PDB file of C-alpha atoms in Angstrom:
ATOM      1  CA  MET N   7      38.092 155.883 129.882  1.00  0.00           C
ATOM      2  CA  GLU N   8      35.661 153.222 130.914  1.00  0.00           C
ATOM      3  CA  TYR N   9      37.198 149.624 131.439  1.00  0.00           C
ATOM      4  CA  GLU N  10      36.677 146.951 128.926  1.00  0.00           C
ATOM      5  CA  LYS N  11      37.735 143.616 128.330  1.00  0.00           C
ATOM      6  CA  HIS N  12      38.304 142.389 124.627  1.00  0.00           C
ATOM      7  CA  HIS N  13      38.271 138.821 123.893  1.00  0.00           C
ATOM      8  CA  ILE N  14      41.372 137.707 121.368  1.00  0.00           C
ATOM      9  CA  MET N  15      40.979 134.169 121.189  1.00  0.00           C
ATOM     10  CA  ASP N  16      40.019 130.747 122.724  1.00  0.00           C
ATOM     11  CA  ILE N  17      42.378 127.893 122.235  1.00  0.00           C
ATOM     12  CA  ASN N  18      42.221 124.231 124.184  1.00  0.00           C
ATOM     13  CA  ILE N  19      45.517 122.636 124.774  1.00  0.00           C
ATOM     14  CA  GLU N  20      45.323 118.928 125.796  1.00  0.00           C
ATOM     15  CA  ASP N  21      47.589 117.566 128.507  1.00  0.00           C
ATOM     16  CA  GLU N  22      48.116 114.175 130.151  1.00  0.00           C
ATOM     17  CA  THR N  23      45.717 115.309 133.396  1.00  0.00           C
ATOM     18  CA  GLN N  24      42.628 116.354 131.215  1.00  0.00           C
ATOM     19  CA  ARG N  25      40.639 114.236 128.851  1.00  0.00           C
ATOM     20  CA  ASN N  26      39.617 117.165 126.997  1.00  0.00           C
ATOM     21  CA  GLY N  27      42.498 119.397 127.582  1.00  0.00           C
ATOM     22  CA  ARG N  28      42.136 122.927 129.096  1.00  0.00           C
ATOM     23  CA  ASP N  29      40.492 125.853 127.856  1.00  0.00           C
ATOM     24  CA  ILE N  30      42.552 128.995 127.300  1.00  0.00           C
ATOM     25  CA  SER N  31      40.844 132.396 126.994  1.00  0.00           C
ATOM     26  CA  VAL N  32      42.942 135.659 126.158  1.00  0.00           C
ATOM     27  CA  PHE N  33      41.545 139.356 126.747  1.00  0.00           C
ATOM     28  CA  VAL N  34      42.909 142.299 126.327  1.00  0.00           C
ATOM     29  CA  ASP N  35      41.955 144.955 128.610  1.00  0.00           C
ATOM     30  CA  THR N  36      41.728 149.158 128.376  1.00  0.00           C
ATOM     31  CA  HIS N  37      44.436 149.201 130.986  1.00  0.00           C
ATOM     32  CA  GLU N  38      46.902 147.869 128.377  1.00  0.00           C
ATOM     33  CA  MET N  39      47.071 144.475 130.333  1.00  0.00           C
ATOM     34  CA  VAL N  40      46.489 140.924 129.043  1.00  0.00           C
ATOM     35  CA  ASN N  41      44.698 138.355 130.571  1.00  0.00           C
ATOM     36  CA  ILE N  42      45.162 135.007 130.089  1.00  0.00           C
ATOM     37  CA  GLU N  43      42.509 132.613 131.779  1.00  0.00           C
ATOM     38  CA  ILE N  44      43.404 128.904 132.022  1.00  0.00           C
ATOM     39  CA  GLY N  45      40.460 126.919 132.690  1.00  0.00           C
ATOM     40  CA  ASN N  46      38.395 128.616 135.510  1.00  0.00           C
ATOM     41  CA  THR N  47      41.099 128.745 138.041  1.00  0.00           C
ATOM     42  CA  VAL N  48      44.113 130.390 136.614  1.00  0.00           C
ATOM     43  CA  THR N  49      44.527 133.844 135.233  1.00  0.00           C
ATOM     44  CA  ILE N  50      47.625 135.177 134.437  1.00  0.00           C
ATOM     45  CA  ARG N  51      47.643 139.157 134.077  1.00  0.00           C
ATOM     46  CA  THR N  52      50.604 140.806 132.747  1.00  0.00           C
ATOM     47  CA  ASP N  53      51.609 143.667 130.417  1.00  0.00           C
ATOM     48  CA  GLU N  54      53.102 144.047 126.939  1.00  0.00           C
ATOM     49  CA  ALA N  55      56.830 143.251 128.200  1.00  0.00           C
ATOM     50  CA  GLY N  56      55.562 139.963 130.120  1.00  0.00           C
ATOM     51  CA  ILE N  57      54.218 138.957 126.987  1.00  0.00           C
ATOM     52  CA  ASP N  58      56.929 139.715 125.011  1.00  0.00           C
ATOM     53  CA  ASP N  59      59.336 137.239 127.503  1.00  0.00           C
ATOM     54  CA  LEU N  60      56.304 134.503 127.181  1.00  0.00           C
ATOM     55  CA  ARG N  61      56.486 134.391 123.651  1.00  0.00           C
ATOM     56  CA  GLU N  62      60.630 134.112 123.774  1.00  0.00           C
ATOM     57  CA  ALA N  63      60.137 131.331 126.377  1.00  0.00           C
ATOM     58  CA  LEU N  64      57.388 129.604 123.909  1.00  0.00           C
ATOM     59  CA  HIS N  65      60.067 130.314 121.058  1.00  0.00           C
ATOM     60  CA  GLU N  66      63.177 128.483 123.096  1.00  0.00           C
ATOM     61  CA  VAL N  67      60.535 125.821 123.990  1.00  0.00           C
ATOM     62  CA  LEU N  68      59.798 124.993 120.140  1.00  0.00           C
ATOM     63  CA  THR N  69      63.583 125.288 119.344  1.00  0.00           C
ATOM     64  CA  LYS N  70      64.377 122.879 122.412  1.00  0.00           C
ATOM     65  CA  LEU N  71      61.803 120.628 121.016  1.00  0.00           C
ATOM     66  CA  GLU N  72      63.226 120.403 117.552  1.00  0.00           C
ATOM     67  CA  ASP N  73      67.006 119.680 118.962  1.00  0.00           C
ATOM     68  CA  VAL N  74      65.110 116.944 121.205  1.00  0.00           C
ATOM     69  CA  ARG N  75      63.502 115.250 118.275  1.00  0.00           C
ATOM     70  CA  TYR N  76      66.783 115.458 116.110  1.00  0.00           C
ATOM     71  CA  THR N  77      69.001 113.965 118.769  1.00  0.00           C
ATOM     72  CA  ARG N  78      65.831 111.222 119.273  1.00  0.00           C
ATOM     73  CA  MET N  79      65.760 110.470 115.352  1.00  0.00           C
ATOM     74  CA  ASN N  80      69.682 110.329 115.118  1.00  0.00           C
ATOM     75  CA  GLU N  81      70.039 107.671 117.814  1.00  0.00           C
ATOM     76  CA  GLU N  82      67.315 105.681 116.686  1.00  0.00           C
ATOM     77  CA  SER N  83      68.891 105.962 113.142  1.00  0.00           C
ATOM     78  CA  ASN N  84      72.302 105.171 114.481  1.00  0.00           C
ATOM     79  CA  GLN N  85      70.540 101.992 116.386  1.00  0.00           C
ATOM     80  CA  VAL N  86      69.020 100.739 113.212  1.00  0.00           C
ATOM     81  CA  GLU N  87      72.309 101.241 111.283  1.00  0.00           C
ATOM     82  CA  ASP N  88      74.248  99.461 113.977  1.00  0.00           C
ATOM     83  CA  GLU N  89      71.740  96.449 113.836  1.00  0.00           C
ATOM     84  CA  MET N  90      71.755  96.416 109.855  1.00  0.00           C
ATOM     85  CA  ILE N  91      75.750  96.312 110.200  1.00  0.00           C
ATOM     86  CA  GLN N  92      75.591  93.502 112.848  1.00  0.00           C
ATOM     87  CA  ALA N  93      73.342  91.431 110.968  1.00  0.00           C
ATOM     88  CA  GLY N  94      75.622  91.584 107.757  1.00  0.00           C
ATOM     89  CA  ILE N  95      78.498  90.489 110.201  1.00  0.00           C
ATOM     90  CA  ASP N  96      76.225  87.633 111.426  1.00  0.00           C
ATOM     91  CA  ALA N  97      75.005  86.499 108.171  1.00  0.00           C
ATOM     92  CA  ARG N  98      78.864  86.555 106.596  1.00  0.00           C
ATOM     93  CA  GLU N  99      80.006  84.681 109.819  1.00  0.00           C
ATOM     94  CA  ASN N 100      77.008  82.064 109.243  1.00  0.00           C
ATOM     95  CA  ARG N 101      78.091  81.605 105.499  1.00  0.00           C
ATOM     96  CA  LYS N 102      81.591  81.099 106.344  1.00  0.00           C
ATOM     97  CA  VAL N 103      80.499  78.522 109.049  1.00  0.00           C
ATOM     98  CA  LYS N 104      78.259  77.001 106.035  1.00  0.00           C
ATOM     99  CA  ASN N 105      80.991  76.880 103.747  1.00  0.00           C
ATOM    100  CA  ARG N 106      83.235  74.870 106.093  1.00  0.00           C
ATOM    101  CA  GLU N 107      80.949  72.067 106.306  1.00  0.00           C
ATOM    102  CA  LEU N 108      81.879  69.104 104.216  1.00  0.00           C
ATOM    103  CA  SER N 109      79.605  67.649 101.506  1.00  0.00           C
ATOM    104  CA  GLU N 110      78.757  63.899 101.813  1.00  0.00           C
ATOM    105  CA  GLN N 111      81.691  63.090  99.269  1.00  0.00           C
ATOM    106  CA  GLN N 112      84.102  65.153 101.621  1.00  0.00           C
ATOM    107  CA  ARG N 113      83.317  63.259 104.568  1.00  0.00           C
ATOM    108  CA  ILE N 114      84.717  59.853 103.152  1.00  0.00           C
ATOM    109  CA  ASP N 115      88.176  59.166 104.332  1.00  0.00           C
ATOM    110  CA  PRO N 116      90.260  57.534 101.347  1.00  0.00           C
ATOM    111  CA  PHE N 117      92.423  56.198 103.818  1.00  0.00           C
ATOM    112  CA  ASN N 118      90.113  54.511 105.927  1.00  0.00           C
ATOM    113  CA  SER N 119      89.702  50.796 104.575  1.00  0.00           C
ATOM    114  CA  GLY N 120      86.567  50.207 105.834  1.00  0.00           C
ATOM    115  CA  GLU N 121      84.660  52.941 103.416  1.00  0.00           C
ATOM    116  CA  TYR N 122      87.487  53.359 100.644  1.00  0.00           C
ATOM    117  CA  HIS N 123      87.291  51.118  97.463  1.00  0.00           C
ATOM    118  CA  PRO N 124      89.966  52.200  94.816  1.00  0.00           C
ATOM    119  CA  ASN N 125      88.073  50.708  92.180  1.00  0.00           C
ATOM    120  CA  ASP N 126      84.184  52.176  93.045  1.00  0.00           C
ATOM    121  CA  PRO N 127      83.946  55.059  90.541  1.00  0.00           C
ATOM    122  CA  ARG N 128      82.067  56.910  93.455  1.00  0.00           C
ATOM    123  CA  ASN N 129      85.946  57.398  94.781  1.00  0.00           C
ATOM    124  CA  TRP N 130      87.526  58.500  91.697  1.00  0.00           C
TER     125      TRP N 130
END
């Protein structure tokens, strides 16, 4: 059988070092090998077992990404919850302080002879 290389697909994966990402081409040849060409510089050539291992590794990566995302979201949620609880505590404490402030009438000392006039209706 003559050697042939069958094109399977092309994908483009973006990363932080490449503006337009990296072109990846996948081929299967008549020797039952898989060729993964990453750009013009890297080629991975492996058999079916290697592809199965790669698939398993990518599955594990996706599972770990879900765990990382879940943990981050829980931490952010807990932080927001803590901030809301603290805001409620602060508001309650501010209200207590405000309620302790004396009104204008409460600030008059009835025993201070300079301000208190027993016959003044404002003091009744």
